[in-house]
Structures are given as C-alpha cells and as structure tokens.
GROMACS .gro file of C-alpha atoms in nm:
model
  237
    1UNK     CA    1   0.758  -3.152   0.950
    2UNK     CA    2   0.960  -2.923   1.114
    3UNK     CA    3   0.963  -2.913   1.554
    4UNK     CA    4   0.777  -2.588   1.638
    5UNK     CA    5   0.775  -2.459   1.964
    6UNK     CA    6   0.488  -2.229   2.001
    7UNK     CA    7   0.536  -1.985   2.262
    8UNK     CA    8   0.272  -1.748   2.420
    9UNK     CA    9   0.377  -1.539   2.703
   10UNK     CA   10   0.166  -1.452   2.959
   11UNK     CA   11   0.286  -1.211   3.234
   12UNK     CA   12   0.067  -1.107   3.483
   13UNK     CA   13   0.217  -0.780   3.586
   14UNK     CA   14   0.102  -0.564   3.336
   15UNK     CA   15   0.274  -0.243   3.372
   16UNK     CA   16   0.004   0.051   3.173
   17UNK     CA   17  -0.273  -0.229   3.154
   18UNK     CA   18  -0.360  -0.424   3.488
   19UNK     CA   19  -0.371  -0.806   3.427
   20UNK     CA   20  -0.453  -0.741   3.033
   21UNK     CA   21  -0.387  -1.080   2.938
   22UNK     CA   22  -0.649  -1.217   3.157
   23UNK     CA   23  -0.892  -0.924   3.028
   24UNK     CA   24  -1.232  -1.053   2.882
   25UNK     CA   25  -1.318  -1.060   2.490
   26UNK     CA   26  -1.599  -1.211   2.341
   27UNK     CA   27  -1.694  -1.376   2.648
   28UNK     CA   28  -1.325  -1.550   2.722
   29UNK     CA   29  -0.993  -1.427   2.847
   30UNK     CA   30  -0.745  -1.295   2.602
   31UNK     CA   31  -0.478  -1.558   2.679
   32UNK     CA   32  -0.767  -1.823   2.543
   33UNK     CA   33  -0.817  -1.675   2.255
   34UNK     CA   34  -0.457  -1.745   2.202
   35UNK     CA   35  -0.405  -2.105   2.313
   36UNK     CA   36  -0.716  -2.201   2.140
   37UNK     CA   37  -0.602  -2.115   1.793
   38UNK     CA   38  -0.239  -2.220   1.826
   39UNK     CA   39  -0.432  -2.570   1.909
   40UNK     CA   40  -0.620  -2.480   1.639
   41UNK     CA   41  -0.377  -2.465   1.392
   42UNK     CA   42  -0.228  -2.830   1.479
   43UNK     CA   43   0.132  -2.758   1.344
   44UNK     CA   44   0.285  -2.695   1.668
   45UNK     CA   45   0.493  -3.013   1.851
   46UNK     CA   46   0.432  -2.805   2.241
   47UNK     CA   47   0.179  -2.503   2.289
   48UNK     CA   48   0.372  -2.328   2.591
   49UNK     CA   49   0.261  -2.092   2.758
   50UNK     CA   50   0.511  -1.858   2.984
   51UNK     CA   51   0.419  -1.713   3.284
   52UNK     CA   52   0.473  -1.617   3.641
   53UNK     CA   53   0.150  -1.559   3.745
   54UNK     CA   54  -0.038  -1.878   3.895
   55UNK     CA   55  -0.398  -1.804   3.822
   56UNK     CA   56  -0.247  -1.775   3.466
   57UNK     CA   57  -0.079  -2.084   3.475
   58UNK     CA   58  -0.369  -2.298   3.582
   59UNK     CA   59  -0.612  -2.088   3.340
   60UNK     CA   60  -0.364  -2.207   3.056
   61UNK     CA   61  -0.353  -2.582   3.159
   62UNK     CA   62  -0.692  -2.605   3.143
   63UNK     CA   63  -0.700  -2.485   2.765
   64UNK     CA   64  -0.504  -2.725   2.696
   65UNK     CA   65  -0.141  -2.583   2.685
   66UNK     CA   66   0.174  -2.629   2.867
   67UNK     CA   67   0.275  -2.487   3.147
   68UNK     CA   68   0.590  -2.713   3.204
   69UNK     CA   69   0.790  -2.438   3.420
   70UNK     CA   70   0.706  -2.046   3.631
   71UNK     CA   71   0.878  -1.811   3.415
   72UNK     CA   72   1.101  -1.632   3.668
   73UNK     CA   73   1.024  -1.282   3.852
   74UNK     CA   74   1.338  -1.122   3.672
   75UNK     CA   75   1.214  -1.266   3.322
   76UNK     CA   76   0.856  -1.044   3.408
   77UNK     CA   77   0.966  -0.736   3.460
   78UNK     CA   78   1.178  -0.437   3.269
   79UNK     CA   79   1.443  -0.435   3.154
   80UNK     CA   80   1.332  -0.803   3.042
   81UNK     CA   81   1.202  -0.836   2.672
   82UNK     CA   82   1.051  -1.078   2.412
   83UNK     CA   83   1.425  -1.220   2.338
   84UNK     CA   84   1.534  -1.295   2.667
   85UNK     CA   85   1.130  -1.519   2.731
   86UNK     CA   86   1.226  -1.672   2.411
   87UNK     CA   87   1.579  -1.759   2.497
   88UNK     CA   88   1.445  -1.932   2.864
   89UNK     CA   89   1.200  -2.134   2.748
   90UNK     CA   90   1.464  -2.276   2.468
   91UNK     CA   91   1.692  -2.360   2.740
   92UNK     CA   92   1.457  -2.513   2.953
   93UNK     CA   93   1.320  -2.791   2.696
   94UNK     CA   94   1.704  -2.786   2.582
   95UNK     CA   95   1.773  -2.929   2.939
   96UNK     CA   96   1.470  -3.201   2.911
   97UNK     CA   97   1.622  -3.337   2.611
   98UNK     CA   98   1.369  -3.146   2.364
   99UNK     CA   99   1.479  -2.924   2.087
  100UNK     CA  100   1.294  -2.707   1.873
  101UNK     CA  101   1.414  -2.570   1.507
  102UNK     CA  102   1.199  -2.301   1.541
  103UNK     CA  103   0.940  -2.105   1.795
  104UNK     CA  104   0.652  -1.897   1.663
  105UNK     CA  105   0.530  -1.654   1.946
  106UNK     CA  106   0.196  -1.555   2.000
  107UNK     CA  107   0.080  -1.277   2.172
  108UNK     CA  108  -0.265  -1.268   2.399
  109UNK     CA  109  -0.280  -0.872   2.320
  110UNK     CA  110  -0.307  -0.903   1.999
  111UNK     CA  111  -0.641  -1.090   1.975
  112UNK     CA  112  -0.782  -1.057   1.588
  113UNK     CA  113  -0.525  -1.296   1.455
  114UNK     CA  114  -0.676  -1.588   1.288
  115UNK     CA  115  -0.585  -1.937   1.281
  116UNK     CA  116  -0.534  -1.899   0.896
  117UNK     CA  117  -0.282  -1.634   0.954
  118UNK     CA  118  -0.069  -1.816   1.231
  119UNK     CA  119  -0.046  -2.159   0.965
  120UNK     CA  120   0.022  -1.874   0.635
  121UNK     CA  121   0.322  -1.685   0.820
  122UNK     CA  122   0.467  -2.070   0.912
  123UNK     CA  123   0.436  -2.146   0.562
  124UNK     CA  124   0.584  -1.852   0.435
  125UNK     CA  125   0.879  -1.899   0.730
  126UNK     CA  126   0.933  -2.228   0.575
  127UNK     CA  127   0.951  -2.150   0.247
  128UNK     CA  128   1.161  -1.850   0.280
  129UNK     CA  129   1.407  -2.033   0.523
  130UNK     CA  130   1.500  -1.694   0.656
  131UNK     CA  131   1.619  -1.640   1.048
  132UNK     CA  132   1.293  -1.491   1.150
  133UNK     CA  133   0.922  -1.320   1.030
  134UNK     CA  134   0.731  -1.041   1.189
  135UNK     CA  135   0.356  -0.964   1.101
  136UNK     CA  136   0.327  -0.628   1.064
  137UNK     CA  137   0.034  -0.370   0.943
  138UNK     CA  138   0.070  -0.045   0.713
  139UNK     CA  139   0.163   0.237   0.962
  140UNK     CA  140  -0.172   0.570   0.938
  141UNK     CA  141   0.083   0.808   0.881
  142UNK     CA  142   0.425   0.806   0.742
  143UNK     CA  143   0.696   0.811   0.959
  144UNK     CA  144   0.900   1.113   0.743
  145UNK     CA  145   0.658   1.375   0.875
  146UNK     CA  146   0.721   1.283   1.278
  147UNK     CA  147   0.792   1.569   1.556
  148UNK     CA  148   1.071   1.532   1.808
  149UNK     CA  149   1.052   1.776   2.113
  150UNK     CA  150   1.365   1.843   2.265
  151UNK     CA  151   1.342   2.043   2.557
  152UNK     CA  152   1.534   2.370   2.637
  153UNK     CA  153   1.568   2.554   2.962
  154UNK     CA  154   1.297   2.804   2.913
  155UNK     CA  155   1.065   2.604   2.633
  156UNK     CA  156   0.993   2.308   2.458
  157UNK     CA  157   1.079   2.340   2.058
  158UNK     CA  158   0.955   2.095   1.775
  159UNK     CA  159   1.253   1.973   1.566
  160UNK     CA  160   1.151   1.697   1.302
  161UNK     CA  161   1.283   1.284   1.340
  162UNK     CA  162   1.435   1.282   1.003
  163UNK     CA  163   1.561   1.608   0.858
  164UNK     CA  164   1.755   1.475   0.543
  165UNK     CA  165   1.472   1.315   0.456
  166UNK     CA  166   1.315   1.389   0.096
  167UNK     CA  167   0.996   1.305   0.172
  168UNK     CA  168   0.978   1.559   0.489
  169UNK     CA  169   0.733   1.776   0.232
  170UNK     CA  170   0.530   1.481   0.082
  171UNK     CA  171   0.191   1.451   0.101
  172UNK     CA  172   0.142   1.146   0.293
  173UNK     CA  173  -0.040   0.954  -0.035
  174UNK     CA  174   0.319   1.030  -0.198
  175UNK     CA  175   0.506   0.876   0.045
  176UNK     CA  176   0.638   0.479   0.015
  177UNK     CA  177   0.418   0.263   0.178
  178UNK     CA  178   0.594   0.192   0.565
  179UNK     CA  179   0.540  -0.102   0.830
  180UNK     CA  180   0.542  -0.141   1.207
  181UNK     CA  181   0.496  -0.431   1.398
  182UNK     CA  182   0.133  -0.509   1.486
  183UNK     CA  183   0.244  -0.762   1.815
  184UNK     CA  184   0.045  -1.060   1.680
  185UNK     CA  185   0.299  -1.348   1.534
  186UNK     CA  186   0.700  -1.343   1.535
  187UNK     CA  187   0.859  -1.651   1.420
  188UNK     CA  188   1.215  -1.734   1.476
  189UNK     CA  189   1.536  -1.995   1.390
  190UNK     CA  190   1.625  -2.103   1.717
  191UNK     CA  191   2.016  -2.158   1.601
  192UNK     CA  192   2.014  -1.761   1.528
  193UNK     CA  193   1.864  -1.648   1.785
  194UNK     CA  194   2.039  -1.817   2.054
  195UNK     CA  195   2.393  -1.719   1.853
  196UNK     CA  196   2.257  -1.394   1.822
  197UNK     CA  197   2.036  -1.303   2.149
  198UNK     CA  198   1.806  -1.146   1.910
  199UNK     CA  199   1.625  -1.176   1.592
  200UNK     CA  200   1.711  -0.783   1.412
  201UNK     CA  201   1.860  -0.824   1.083
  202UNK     CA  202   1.838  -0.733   0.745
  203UNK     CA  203   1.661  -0.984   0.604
  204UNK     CA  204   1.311  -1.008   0.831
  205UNK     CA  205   1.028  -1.175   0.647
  206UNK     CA  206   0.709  -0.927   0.677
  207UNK     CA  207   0.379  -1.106   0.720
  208UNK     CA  208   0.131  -0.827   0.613
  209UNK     CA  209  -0.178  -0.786   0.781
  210UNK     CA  210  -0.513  -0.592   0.765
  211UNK     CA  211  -0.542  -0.296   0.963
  212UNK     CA  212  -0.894  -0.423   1.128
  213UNK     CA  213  -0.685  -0.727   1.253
  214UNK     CA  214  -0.357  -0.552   1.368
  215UNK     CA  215  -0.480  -0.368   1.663
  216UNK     CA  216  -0.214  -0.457   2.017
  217UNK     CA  217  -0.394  -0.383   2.330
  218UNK     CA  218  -0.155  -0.200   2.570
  219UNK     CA  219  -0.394   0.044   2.690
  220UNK     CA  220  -0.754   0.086   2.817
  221UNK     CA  221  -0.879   0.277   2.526
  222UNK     CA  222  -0.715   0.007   2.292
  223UNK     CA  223  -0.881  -0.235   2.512
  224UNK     CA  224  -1.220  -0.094   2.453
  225UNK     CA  225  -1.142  -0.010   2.101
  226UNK     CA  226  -1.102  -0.386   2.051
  227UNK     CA  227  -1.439  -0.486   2.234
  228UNK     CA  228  -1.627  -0.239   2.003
  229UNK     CA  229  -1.476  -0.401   1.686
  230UNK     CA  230  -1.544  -0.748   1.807
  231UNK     CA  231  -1.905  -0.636   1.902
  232UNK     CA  232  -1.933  -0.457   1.561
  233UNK     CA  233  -1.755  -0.819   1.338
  234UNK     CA  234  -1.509  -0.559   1.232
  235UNK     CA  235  -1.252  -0.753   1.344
  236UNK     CA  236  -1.320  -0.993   1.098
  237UNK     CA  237  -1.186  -0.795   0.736
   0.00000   0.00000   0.00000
C-alpha cells in the first residue's frame, strides 16, 4: 500500500467565521467529525492534524490524531494558503526520517463527507496515478452568465465575466455542465507538489459529489444551513 499522509488543518483564527472548526454539529466539534472518519477509513499511515491553536491541538489528540508539531503563526494567517500547510507538514516528517508518497487533505468545514467517499477518491487517485484530485460539486448556475462591476467615478456599471463567450445567451439547462471545488477532499503527489509549490495543472482528477454533501461552511448562514440539513438527514443523499 501506498504511505498516505492524511492531513487536516485546523486553524483557529477564523477570519469571517470565529473558531468554525471547533463549531458544534450533531452534538461534536467539526474538527471530530473529521479525524473520526479519516480513522475511519484505515488507509492512512499518520492522521495529522495542523494547527496553531492549543485547545485545538489537545481536542485532536484526544480523537486520536497527531499533533506531532504547532503549525506556525505565519502558516495561519493570509497571505498563507492550503499549499504552503501542505508543504510544512511534508518537511517536517521529511526531517524525522518519514516520507509520504502522497497526502489527502481533509477539511473540518466541509462536514457531509463520508468515509466511503474519502477511501473512493484514494482509489480513484491510485488508479489514475495523476499529480493530484479535487472533489468538486456541479456549480447552481453556470458560470457564462456572471456580472462583473467595475466601478467608474460617478457609478457603478455591470459588464459581463466572459464576453466572447457563446453561451453568454444560453439558457442555463443549455449550458455544459461546470464544477467548483466543494472544500471536502484534495489529494496530492508529494514529488509534484513540492517541485511545483502547488497542485494546478491540466490534468486534475475530479471526484464528483452530491450537492446535499458539498456544502463548505465559511459563514454563519452556511453554518446554520448545515445544522438544518443534518437535523433534517438531508445530508445524507
């Protein structure tokens, strides 16, 4: 079997959401939900979890998962993204003599993915042998029809995203089916993403997932949107 690294980062300085990983859902903190099914799903050599927030840290150890270093203050913060947490915990195990093939990353906001789809998207990574998969959801509206609004010195004026496009007129049943990223699994070759510092290229496996489990809580109102569909089971299509 290949060495996975599963990574789930944790920061506790939320910037639009105070302390969202640590929010409650279903009667357990969201970073729980996480560790419990990357456990769960028992193809994972370490369950790490990054953070720089203690209460976080010691939450996480009791779960069950690793907290082996304090992610620093700089990694926490903007300008600081997914790549660069990714990239520091690789070179920390990389200094203890550990190396991983591959890291699958987890996030606590997105809380409706299932242990079957973490141990799918590996399979499908494995098989594929491509440099990295995203799990991503059918976007509610096509992308062709989007407003920009530039802004003028007396007014604000709509000018559309993509004017060459030919679907600008389309009904929106017309259009091709698009994708964004729904936050809940990203799976990467270590050897390309430490040669690259990043994980864009052309040839990203998509993990497809149902809308009703594809919701990223960044927000209050997405927070509460996701404690009415876990109250409701709607989480569960």
């Amino acid at each position: 079997m290949v060495d996975t690294l599963c990574l789930i980062p944790a920061k506790g300085c939320s910037t639009r959401l105070h302390r969202k990983n640590m929010l409650p859902l279903g009667g357990e903190p969201l970073i729980s939900r996480s560790i419990k099914k990357a456990l769960e799903a028992r193809i994972f050599k370490h369950v790490c979890v990054s953070t720089e927030d203690l209460a976080i840290a010691e939450l996480a150890k009791y779960q069950g998962a690793e907290v082996p270093f304090i992610r620093p203050e700089k990694l926490s913060h903007d300008p600081a993204t997914i790549v660069d947490v990714v990239l520091h915990a690789l070179n920390y195990y990389k200094e203890q003599g550990d190396f991983f093939e591959q890291v699958c990353v987890l996030l606590p906001t997105a809380p409706f993915v299932t242990v079957a789809d973490i141990k799918n998207a590996m399979d499908v990574f494995n098989d594929r042998g491509d440099n990295a998969l995203l799990s991503v959801t059918n976007t509610e509206f096509p992308p062709y029809n989007a407003w920009l609004i530039n802004k003028t010195e007396s007014e604000d004026v709509l000018s559309p995203c993509f004017p060459d496009s030919s679907y600008r007129y389309t009904k929106s049943t017309e259009c091709p089916s698009t994708y964004r990223s729904n936050g809940a699994i990203l799976i990467v070759n270590s050897h390309a993403i430490q040669k690259n510092k990043g994980y864009q290229s052309e040839s990203i496996i998509p993990y497809i997932m149902p809308a009703a489990r594809s919701l990223d809580i960044d927000t209050e109102l997405e927070y509460q949107f996701a404690v009415f569909l876990y109250e409701a089971g709607l989480h569960e299509q």
